[in-house]
mmCIF file of C-alpha atoms and ligand atoms in Angstrom:
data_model
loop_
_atom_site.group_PDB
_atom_site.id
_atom_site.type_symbol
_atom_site.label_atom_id
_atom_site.label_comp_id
_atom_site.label_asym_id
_atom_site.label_seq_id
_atom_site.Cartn_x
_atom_site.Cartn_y
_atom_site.Cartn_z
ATOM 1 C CA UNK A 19 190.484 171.780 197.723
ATOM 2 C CA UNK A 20 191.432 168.686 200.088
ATOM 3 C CA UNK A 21 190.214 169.633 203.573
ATOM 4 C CA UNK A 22 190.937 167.976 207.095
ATOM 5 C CA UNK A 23 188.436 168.017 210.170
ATOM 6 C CA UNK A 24 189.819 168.511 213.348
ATOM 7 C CA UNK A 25 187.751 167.523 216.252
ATOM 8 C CA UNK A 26 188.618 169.134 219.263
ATOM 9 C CA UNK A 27 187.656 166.794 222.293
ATOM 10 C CA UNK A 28 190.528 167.612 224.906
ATOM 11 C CA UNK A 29 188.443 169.627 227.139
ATOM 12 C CA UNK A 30 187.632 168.950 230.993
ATOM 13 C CA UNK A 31 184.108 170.815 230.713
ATOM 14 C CA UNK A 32 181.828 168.609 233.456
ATOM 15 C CA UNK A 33 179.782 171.752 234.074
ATOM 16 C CA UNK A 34 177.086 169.002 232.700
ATOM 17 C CA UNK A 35 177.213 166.854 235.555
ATOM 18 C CA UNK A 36 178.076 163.111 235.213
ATOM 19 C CA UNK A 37 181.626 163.137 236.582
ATOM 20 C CA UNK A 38 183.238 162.831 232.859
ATOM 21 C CA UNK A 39 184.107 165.356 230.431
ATOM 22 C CA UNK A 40 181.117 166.201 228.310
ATOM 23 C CA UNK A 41 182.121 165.186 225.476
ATOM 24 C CA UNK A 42 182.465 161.844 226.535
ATOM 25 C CA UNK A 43 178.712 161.652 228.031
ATOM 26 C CA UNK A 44 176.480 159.541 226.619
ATOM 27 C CA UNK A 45 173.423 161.156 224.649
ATOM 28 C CA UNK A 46 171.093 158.896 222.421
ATOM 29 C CA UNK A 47 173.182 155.338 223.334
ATOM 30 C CA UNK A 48 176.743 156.957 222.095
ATOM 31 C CA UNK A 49 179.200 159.424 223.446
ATOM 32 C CA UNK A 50 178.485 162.886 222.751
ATOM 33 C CA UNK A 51 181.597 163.309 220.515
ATOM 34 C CA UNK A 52 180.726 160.207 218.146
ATOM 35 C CA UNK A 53 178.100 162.448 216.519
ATOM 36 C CA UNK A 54 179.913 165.133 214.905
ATOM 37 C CA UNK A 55 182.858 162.410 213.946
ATOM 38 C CA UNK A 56 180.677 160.504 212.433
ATOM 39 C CA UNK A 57 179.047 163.423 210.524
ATOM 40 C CA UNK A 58 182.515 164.581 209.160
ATOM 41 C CA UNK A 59 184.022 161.102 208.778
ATOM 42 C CA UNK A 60 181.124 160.718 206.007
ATOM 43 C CA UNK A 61 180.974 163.945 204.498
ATOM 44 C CA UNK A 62 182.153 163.340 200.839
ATOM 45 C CA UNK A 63 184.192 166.776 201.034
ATOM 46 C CA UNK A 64 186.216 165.870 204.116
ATOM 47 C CA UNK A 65 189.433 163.116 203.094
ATOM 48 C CA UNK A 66 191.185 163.397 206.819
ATOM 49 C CA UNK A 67 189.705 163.643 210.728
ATOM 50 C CA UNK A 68 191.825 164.131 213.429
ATOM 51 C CA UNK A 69 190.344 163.670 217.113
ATOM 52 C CA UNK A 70 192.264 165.632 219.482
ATOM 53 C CA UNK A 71 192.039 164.430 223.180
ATOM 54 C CA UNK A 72 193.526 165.563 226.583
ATOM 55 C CA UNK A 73 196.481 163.543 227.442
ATOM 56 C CA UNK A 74 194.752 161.701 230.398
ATOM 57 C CA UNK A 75 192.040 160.588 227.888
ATOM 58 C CA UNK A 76 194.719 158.979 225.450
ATOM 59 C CA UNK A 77 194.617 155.240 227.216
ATOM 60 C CA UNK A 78 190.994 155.064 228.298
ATOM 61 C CA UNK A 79 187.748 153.916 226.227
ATOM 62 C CA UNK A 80 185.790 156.434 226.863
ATOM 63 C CA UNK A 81 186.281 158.021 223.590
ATOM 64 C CA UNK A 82 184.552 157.075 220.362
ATOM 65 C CA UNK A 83 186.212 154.620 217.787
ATOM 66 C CA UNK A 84 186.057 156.148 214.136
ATOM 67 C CA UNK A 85 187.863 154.082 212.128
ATOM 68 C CA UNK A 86 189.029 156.931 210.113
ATOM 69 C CA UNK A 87 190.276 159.201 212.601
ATOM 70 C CA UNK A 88 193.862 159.950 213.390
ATOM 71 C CA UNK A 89 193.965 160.285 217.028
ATOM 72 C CA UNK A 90 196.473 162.924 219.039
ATOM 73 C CA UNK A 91 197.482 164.345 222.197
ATOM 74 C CA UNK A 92 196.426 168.059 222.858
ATOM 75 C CA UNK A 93 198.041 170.281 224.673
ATOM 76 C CA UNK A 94 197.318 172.680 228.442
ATOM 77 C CA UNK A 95 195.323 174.876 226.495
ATOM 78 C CA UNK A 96 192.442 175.157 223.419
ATOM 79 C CA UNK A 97 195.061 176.905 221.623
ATOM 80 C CA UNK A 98 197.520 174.233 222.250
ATOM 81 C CA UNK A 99 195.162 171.345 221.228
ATOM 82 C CA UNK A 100 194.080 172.619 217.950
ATOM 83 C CA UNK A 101 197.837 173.330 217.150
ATOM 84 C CA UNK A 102 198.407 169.568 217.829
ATOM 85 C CA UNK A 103 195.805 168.828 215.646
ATOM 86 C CA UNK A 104 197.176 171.067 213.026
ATOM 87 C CA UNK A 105 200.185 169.280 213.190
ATOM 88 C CA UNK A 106 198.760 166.008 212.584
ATOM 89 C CA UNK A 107 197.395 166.780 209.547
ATOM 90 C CA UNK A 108 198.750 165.287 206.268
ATOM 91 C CA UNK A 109 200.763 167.254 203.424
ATOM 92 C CA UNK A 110 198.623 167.215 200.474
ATOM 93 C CA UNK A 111 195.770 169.114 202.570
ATOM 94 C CA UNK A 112 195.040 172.486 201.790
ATOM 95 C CA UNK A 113 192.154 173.382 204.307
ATOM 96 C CA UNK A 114 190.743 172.217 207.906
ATOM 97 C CA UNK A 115 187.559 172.805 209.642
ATOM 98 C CA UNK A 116 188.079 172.660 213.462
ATOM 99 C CA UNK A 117 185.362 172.045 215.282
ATOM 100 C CA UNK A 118 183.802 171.636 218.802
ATOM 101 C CA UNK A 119 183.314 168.063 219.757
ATOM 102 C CA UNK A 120 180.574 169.428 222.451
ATOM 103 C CA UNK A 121 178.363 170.095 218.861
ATOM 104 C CA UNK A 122 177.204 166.739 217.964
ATOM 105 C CA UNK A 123 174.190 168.011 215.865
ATOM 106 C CA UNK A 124 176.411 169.670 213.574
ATOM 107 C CA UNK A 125 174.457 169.251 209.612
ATOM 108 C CA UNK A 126 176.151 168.971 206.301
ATOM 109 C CA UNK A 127 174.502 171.793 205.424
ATOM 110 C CA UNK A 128 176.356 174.353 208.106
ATOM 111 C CA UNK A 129 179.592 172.210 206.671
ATOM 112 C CA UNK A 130 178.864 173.170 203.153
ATOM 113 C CA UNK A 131 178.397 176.633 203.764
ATOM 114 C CA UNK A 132 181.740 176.929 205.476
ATOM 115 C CA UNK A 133 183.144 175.078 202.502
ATOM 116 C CA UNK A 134 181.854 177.162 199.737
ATOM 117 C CA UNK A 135 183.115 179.988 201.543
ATOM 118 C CA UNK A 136 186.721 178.936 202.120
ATOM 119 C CA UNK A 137 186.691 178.877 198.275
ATOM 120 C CA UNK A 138 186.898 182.142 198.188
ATOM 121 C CA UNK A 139 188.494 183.353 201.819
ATOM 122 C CA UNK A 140 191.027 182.414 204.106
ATOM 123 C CA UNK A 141 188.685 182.360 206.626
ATOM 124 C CA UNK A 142 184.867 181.639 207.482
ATOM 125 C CA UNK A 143 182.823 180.614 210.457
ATOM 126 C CA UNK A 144 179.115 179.797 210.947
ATOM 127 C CA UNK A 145 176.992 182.147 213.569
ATOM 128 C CA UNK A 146 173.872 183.183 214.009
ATOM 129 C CA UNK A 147 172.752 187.133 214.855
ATOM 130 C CA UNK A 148 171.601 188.025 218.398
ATOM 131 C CA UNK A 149 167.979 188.228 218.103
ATOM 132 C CA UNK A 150 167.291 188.761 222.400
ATOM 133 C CA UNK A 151 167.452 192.229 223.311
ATOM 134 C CA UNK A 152 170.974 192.494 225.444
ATOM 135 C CA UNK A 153 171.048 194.071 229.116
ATOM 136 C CA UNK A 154 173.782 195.471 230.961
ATOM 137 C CA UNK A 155 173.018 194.256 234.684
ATOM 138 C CA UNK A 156 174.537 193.176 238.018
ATOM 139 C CA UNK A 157 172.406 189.814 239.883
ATOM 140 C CA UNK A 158 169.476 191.854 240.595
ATOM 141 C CA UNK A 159 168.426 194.608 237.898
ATOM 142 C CA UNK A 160 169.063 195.912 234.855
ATOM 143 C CA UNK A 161 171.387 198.683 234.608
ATOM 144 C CA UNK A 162 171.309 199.064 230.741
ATOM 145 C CA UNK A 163 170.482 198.408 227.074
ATOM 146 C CA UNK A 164 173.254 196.929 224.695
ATOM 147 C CA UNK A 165 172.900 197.434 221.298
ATOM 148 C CA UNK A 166 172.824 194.172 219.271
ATOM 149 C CA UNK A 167 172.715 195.134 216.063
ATOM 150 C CA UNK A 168 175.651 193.395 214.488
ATOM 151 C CA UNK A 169 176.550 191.012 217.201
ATOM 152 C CA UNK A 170 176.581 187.345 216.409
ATOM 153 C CA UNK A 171 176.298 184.090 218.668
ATOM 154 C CA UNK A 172 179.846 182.009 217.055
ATOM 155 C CA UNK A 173 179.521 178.273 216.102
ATOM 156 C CA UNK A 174 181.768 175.764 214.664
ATOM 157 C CA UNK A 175 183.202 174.275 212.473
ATOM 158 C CA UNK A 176 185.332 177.042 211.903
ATOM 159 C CA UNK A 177 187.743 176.916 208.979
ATOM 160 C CA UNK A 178 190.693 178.481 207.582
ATOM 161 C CA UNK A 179 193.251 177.927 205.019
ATOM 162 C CA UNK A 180 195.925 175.865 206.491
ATOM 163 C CA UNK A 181 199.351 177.596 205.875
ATOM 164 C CA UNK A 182 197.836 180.715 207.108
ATOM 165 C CA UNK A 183 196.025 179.178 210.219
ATOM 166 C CA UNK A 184 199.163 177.804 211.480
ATOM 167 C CA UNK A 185 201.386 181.232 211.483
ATOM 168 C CA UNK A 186 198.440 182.394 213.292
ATOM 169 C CA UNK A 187 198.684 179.655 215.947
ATOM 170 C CA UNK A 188 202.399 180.247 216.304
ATOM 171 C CA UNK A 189 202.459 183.982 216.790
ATOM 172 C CA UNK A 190 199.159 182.935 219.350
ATOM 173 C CA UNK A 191 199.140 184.024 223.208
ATOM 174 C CA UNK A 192 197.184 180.639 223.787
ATOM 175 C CA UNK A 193 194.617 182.458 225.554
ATOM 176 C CA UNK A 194 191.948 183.117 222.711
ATOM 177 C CA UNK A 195 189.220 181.146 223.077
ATOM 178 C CA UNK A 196 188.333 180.243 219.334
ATOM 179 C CA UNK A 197 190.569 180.216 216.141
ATOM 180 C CA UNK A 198 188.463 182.673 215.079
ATOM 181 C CA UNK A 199 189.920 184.729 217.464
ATOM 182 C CA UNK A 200 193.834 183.255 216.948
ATOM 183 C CA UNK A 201 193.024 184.112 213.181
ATOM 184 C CA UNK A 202 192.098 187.484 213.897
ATOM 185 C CA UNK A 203 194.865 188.061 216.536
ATOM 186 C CA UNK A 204 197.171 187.353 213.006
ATOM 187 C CA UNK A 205 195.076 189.923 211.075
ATOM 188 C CA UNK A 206 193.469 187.410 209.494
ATOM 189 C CA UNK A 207 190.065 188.540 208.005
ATOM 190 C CA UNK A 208 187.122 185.816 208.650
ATOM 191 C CA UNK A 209 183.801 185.301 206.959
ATOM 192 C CA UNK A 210 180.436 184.341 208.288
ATOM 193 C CA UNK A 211 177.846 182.097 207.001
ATOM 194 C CA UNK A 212 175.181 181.275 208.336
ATOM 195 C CA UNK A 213 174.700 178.916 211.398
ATOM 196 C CA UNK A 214 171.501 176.653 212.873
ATOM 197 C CA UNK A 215 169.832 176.657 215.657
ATOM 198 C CA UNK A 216 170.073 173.093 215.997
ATOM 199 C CA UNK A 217 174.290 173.415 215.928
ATOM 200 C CA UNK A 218 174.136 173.991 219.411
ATOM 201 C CA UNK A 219 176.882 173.622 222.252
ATOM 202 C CA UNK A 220 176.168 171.068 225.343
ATOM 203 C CA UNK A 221 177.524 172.866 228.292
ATOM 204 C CA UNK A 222 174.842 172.359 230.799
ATOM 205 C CA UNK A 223 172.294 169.067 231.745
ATOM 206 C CA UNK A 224 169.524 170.893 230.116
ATOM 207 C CA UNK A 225 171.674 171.195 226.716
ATOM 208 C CA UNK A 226 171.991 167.315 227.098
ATOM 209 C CA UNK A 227 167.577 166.852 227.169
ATOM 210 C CA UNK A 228 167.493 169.635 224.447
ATOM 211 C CA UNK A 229 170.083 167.618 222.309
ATOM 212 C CA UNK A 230 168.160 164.666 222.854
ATOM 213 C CA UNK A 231 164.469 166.143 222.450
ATOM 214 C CA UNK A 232 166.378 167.817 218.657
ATOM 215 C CA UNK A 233 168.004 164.112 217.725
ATOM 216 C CA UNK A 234 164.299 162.578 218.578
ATOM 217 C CA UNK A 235 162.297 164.140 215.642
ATOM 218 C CA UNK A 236 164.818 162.885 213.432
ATOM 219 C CA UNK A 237 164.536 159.324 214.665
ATOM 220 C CA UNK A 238 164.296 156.665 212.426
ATOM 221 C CA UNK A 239 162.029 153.977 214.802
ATOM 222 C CA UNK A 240 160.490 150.506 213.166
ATOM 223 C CA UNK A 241 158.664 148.091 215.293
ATOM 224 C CA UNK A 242 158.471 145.010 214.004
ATOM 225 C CA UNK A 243 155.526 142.191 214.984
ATOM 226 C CA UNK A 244 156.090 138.056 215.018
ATOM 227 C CA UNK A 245 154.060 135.033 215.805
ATOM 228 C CA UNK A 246 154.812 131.565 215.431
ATOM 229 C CA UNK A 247 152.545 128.144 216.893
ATOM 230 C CA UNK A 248 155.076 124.543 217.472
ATOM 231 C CA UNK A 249 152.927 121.652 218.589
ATOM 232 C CA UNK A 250 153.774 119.006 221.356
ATOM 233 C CA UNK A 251 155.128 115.924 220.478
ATOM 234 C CA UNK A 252 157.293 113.168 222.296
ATOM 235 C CA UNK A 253 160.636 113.996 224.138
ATOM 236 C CA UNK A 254 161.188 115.577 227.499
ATOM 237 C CA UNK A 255 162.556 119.031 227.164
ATOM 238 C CA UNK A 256 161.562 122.268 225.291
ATOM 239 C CA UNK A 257 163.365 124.879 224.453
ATOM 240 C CA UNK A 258 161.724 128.244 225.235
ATOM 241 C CA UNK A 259 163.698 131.959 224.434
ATOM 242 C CA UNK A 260 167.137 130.360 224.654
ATOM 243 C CA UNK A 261 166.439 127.704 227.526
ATOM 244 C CA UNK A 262 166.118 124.075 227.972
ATOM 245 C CA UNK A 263 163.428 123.233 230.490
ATOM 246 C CA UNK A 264 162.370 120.129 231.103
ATOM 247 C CA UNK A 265 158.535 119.052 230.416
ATOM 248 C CA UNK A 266 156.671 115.847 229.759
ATOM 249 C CA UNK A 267 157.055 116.694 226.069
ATOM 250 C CA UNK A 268 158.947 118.054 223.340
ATOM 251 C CA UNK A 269 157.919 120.815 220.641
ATOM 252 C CA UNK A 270 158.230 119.601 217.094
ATOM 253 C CA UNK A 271 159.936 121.659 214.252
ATOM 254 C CA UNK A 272 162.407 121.453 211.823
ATOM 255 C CA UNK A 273 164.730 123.344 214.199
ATOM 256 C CA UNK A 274 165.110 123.087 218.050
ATOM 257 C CA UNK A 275 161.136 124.307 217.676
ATOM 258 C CA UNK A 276 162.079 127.389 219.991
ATOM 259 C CA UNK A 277 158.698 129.513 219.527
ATOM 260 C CA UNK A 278 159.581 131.995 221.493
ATOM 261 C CA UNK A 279 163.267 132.973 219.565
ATOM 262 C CA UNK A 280 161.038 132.688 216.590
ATOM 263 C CA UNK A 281 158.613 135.032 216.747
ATOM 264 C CA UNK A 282 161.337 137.329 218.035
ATOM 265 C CA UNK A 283 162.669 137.021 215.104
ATOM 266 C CA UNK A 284 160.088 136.908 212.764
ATOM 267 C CA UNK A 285 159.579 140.623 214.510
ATOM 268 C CA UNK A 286 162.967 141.963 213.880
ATOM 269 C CA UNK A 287 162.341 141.174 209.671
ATOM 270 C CA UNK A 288 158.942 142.872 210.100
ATOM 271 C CA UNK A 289 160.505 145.450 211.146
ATOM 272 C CA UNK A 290 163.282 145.700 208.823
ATOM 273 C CA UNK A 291 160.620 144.390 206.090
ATOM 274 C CA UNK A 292 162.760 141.753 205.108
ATOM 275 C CA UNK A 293 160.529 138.472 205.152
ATOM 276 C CA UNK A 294 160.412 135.862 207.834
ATOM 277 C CA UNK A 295 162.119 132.958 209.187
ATOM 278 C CA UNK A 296 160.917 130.833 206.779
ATOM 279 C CA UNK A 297 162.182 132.722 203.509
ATOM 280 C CA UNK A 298 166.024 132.802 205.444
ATOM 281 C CA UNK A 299 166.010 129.369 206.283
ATOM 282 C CA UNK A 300 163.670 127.173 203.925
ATOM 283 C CA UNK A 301 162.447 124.114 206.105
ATOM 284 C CA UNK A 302 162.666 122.427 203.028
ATOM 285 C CA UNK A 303 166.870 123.025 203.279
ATOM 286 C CA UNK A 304 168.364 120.093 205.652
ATOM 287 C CA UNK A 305 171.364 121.589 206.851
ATOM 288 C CA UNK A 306 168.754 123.867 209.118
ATOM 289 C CA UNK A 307 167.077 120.554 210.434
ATOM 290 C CA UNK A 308 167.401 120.670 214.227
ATOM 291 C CA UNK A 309 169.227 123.852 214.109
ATOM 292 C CA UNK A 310 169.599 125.756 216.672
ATOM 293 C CA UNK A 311 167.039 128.906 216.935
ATOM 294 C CA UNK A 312 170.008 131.349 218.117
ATOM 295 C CA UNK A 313 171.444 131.071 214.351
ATOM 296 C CA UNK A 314 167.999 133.091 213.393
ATOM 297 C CA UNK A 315 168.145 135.362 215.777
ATOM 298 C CA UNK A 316 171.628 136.517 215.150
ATOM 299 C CA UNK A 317 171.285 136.297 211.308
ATOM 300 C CA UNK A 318 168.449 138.745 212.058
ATOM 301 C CA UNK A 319 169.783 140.896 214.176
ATOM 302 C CA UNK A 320 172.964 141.164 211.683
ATOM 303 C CA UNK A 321 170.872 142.186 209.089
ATOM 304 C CA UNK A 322 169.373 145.131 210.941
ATOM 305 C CA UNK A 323 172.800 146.117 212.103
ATOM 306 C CA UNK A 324 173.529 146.259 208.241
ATOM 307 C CA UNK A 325 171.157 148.113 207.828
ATOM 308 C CA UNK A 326 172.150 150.684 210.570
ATOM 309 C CA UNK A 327 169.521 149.865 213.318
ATOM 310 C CA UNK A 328 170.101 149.141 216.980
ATOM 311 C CA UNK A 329 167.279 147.082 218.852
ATOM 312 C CA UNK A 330 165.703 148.938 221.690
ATOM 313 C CA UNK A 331 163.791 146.284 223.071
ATOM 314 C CA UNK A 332 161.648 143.772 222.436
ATOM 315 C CA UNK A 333 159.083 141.767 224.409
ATOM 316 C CA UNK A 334 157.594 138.224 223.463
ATOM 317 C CA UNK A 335 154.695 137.037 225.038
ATOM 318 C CA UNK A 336 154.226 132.347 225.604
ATOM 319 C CA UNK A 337 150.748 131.097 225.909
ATOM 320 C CA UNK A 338 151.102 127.477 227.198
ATOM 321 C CA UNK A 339 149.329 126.042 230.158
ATOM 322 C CA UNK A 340 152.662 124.189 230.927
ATOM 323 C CA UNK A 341 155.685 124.327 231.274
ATOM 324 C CA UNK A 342 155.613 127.026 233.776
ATOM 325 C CA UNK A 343 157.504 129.923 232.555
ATOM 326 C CA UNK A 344 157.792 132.358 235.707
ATOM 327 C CA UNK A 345 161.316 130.207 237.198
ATOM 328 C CA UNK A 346 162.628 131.292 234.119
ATOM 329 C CA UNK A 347 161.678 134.347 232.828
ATOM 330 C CA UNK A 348 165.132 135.753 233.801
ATOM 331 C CA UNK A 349 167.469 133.092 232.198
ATOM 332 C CA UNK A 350 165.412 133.697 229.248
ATOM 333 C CA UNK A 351 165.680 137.722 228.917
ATOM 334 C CA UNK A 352 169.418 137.513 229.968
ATOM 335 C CA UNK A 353 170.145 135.294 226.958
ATOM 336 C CA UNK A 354 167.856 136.871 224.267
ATOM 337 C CA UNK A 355 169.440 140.273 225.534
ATOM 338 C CA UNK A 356 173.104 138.826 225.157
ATOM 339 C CA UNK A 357 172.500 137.672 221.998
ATOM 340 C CA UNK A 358 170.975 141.491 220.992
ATOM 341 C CA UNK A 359 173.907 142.984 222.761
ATOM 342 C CA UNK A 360 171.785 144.819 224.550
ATOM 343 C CA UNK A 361 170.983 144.934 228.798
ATOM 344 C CA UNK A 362 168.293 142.667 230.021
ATOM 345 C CA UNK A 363 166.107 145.423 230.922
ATOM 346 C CA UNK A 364 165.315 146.503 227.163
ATOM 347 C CA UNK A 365 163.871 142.768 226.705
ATOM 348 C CA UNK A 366 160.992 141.286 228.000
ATOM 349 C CA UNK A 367 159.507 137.775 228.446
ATOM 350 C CA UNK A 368 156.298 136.802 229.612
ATOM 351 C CA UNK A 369 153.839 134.301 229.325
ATOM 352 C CA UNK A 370 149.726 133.372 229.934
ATOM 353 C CA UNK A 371 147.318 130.524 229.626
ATOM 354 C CA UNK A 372 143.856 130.633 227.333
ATOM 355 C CA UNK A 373 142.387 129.716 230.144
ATOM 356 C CA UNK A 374 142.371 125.778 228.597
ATOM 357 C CA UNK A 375 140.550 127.371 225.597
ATOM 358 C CA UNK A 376 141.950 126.405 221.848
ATOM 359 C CA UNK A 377 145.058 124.200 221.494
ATOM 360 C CA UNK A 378 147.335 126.124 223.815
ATOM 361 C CA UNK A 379 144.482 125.467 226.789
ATOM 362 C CA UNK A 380 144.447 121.754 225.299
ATOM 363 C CA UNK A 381 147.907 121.577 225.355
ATOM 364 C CA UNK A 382 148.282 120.347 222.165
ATOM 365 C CA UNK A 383 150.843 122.925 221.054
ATOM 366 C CA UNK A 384 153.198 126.703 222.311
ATOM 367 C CA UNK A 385 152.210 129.644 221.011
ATOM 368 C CA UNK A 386 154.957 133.095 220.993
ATOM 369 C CA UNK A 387 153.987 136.680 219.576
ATOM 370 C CA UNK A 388 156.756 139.077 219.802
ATOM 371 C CA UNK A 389 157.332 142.956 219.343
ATOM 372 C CA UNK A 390 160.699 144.748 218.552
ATOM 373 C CA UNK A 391 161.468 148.343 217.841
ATOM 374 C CA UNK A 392 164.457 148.695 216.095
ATOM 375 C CA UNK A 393 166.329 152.668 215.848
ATOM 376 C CA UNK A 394 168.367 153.849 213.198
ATOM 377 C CA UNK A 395 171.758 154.919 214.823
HETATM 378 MG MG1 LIG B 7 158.796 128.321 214.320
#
């Protein structure tokens, strides 16, 4: 059985505030849609995904890039998308899945189930029965009871045999509101499996904290620690988190002695439990030998974006008695943020004495320590 996923994302739905289509609102650091195409573009089972958007979407970035997905123009209506997306979809594949881009939290396991079944059916659909008791009523009361045995709340992705999907979309009315609904319009018969509570549809704000609060206990969060000591020698600069600032003396290393970018660094490998500075870039190795510290950094941060993680902030702390670090706390968070890719506000710099105590208070040396917290994407 090949099968396609169509993603259906051409909707104007802003019902959840934020002046863009839902789909395209950002939950967790990525566009509400990325989710679910990300879960199909790497389900084993799935060899095509086709993102449908509204025409007026086509030229802007505020959808996500899947390298896998074919991307095409919907149409004035839901029926009129998902035929466009039907369309799309390659010869040699037998069945498609089409759903909701609004579901982001969509599991393999609510895919499966709609898979096994579509061994055996031309159509199946996951949903959930109506547990709440029903009531008829106007604004203010209840005016009756409505029986809910056998009434189920519909999900997606909802799939179908293709050659029989598509006679169902052409005899349509475009007004049905599901294909399970076009299907059944054709006479189609449709199976249900069973759905999660988790597969749930963001229509309002509060969909977008629930989402959010559901995503959170599946985090993947590492925090990292790093400390590193460079003593004073001659020169007339140092170079502290990324800037040059001139001082009476220089800090000595086998790099450009930036303390600060180190233990930054050395945090992101704790994190990521993947050694230190010193085990990427042996002192002992000359072509590192006044290097500059940014190299580190972004050979650490590469490897944790290998490794699927995102930094959400990070905050080093300087203990000197001199240079004075407040002038240029700023300069030094915009460029450790730039090279994280991430906005100054998720970094932190800072910096205290010892109060003259030990070799920072004698000034014979710059001590760093650094936290990061890295999250799984
Ligand atoms: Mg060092």
């Amino acid at each position: 059985m090949t099968t396609a996923a169509i993603i259906v994302a051409a909707g104007r739905g802003t019902r959840a505030g934020g002046g863009i289509p839902k789909q395209w609102q950002i939950l967790g650091g990525r566009p509400v849609a990325a989710y679910a195409m990300a879960r199909f573009a790497a389900h084993p089972a799935i060899s095509e995904l086709i993102l449908v958007l509204h025409p007026d979407d086509m030229e802007t970035d505020l959808w996500p890039r899947e390298p896998k997905a074919k991307i095409v123009a919907g149409g004035a209506t839901r029926a009129a998308s998902v035929t466009a997306g039907l369309e799309a979809v390659s010869d040699s594949i037998e069945t498609v899945l089409i759903h909701d881009a609004a579901r982001p939290l969509v599991s393999n396991a609510v895919i499966d189930r709609v898979l096994a079944a579509l061994e055996t059916t031309i159509g199946a659909a996951p949903a959930l029965p109506v547990t709440d008791t029903l009531w008829q009523g106007n604004k203010d009361a209840v005016q009756g009871i409505q029986d809910r045995n056998g009434l189920y709340r519909a999900q997606t992705p909802q799939g179908f045999q293709l050659a029989p999907l598509l006679a169902a979309h052409a005899a349509s009315t475009g007004l049905e509101t599901d294909d399970v609904a076009v299907a059944r319009a054709a006479g189609l018969d449709v199976a249900i499996v069973a759905g999660d509570e988790d597969n749930i549809k963001i229509t309002t704000a509060q969909d977008f904290d629930r989402a959010a609060k559901l995503m959170g206990h599946n985090m993947d969060i590492r925090c990292g620690n790093g400390y590193d000591v460079h003593r004073f020698g001659d020169g007339d600069h140092v170079w502290l988190c990324g800037i040059q600032i001139p001082h009476t003396r220089s800090l000595q290393g086998h790099s450009d002695a930036d303390v600060g970018m180190h233990a930054v660094t050395d945090a992101i490998y704790g994190a990521l439990g993947k050694g230190d500075i010193g085990q990427h870039f042996p002192p002992s190795d000359p072509q590192w030998k006044g290097a500059a510290s940014h190299i580190f950094l972004e050979h650490a941060i590469a490897l944790a974006k290998s490794e699927g993680f995102v930094i959400s902030n990070a905050d080093c702390t300087l203990v000197c008695e001199f240079p004075k670090i407040g002038p240029h706390q700023d300069a030094m968070k915009a460029v450790m943020a730039a090279y994280m890719g991430v906005e100054s506000a998720r970094i932190s710099v800072k910096a205290t004495t010892s109060e003259k105590l030990g070799f920072t208070g004698r000034e014979e040396g710059i001590a760093a320590i650094a936290t990061v917290t890295l999250v799984k994407q």
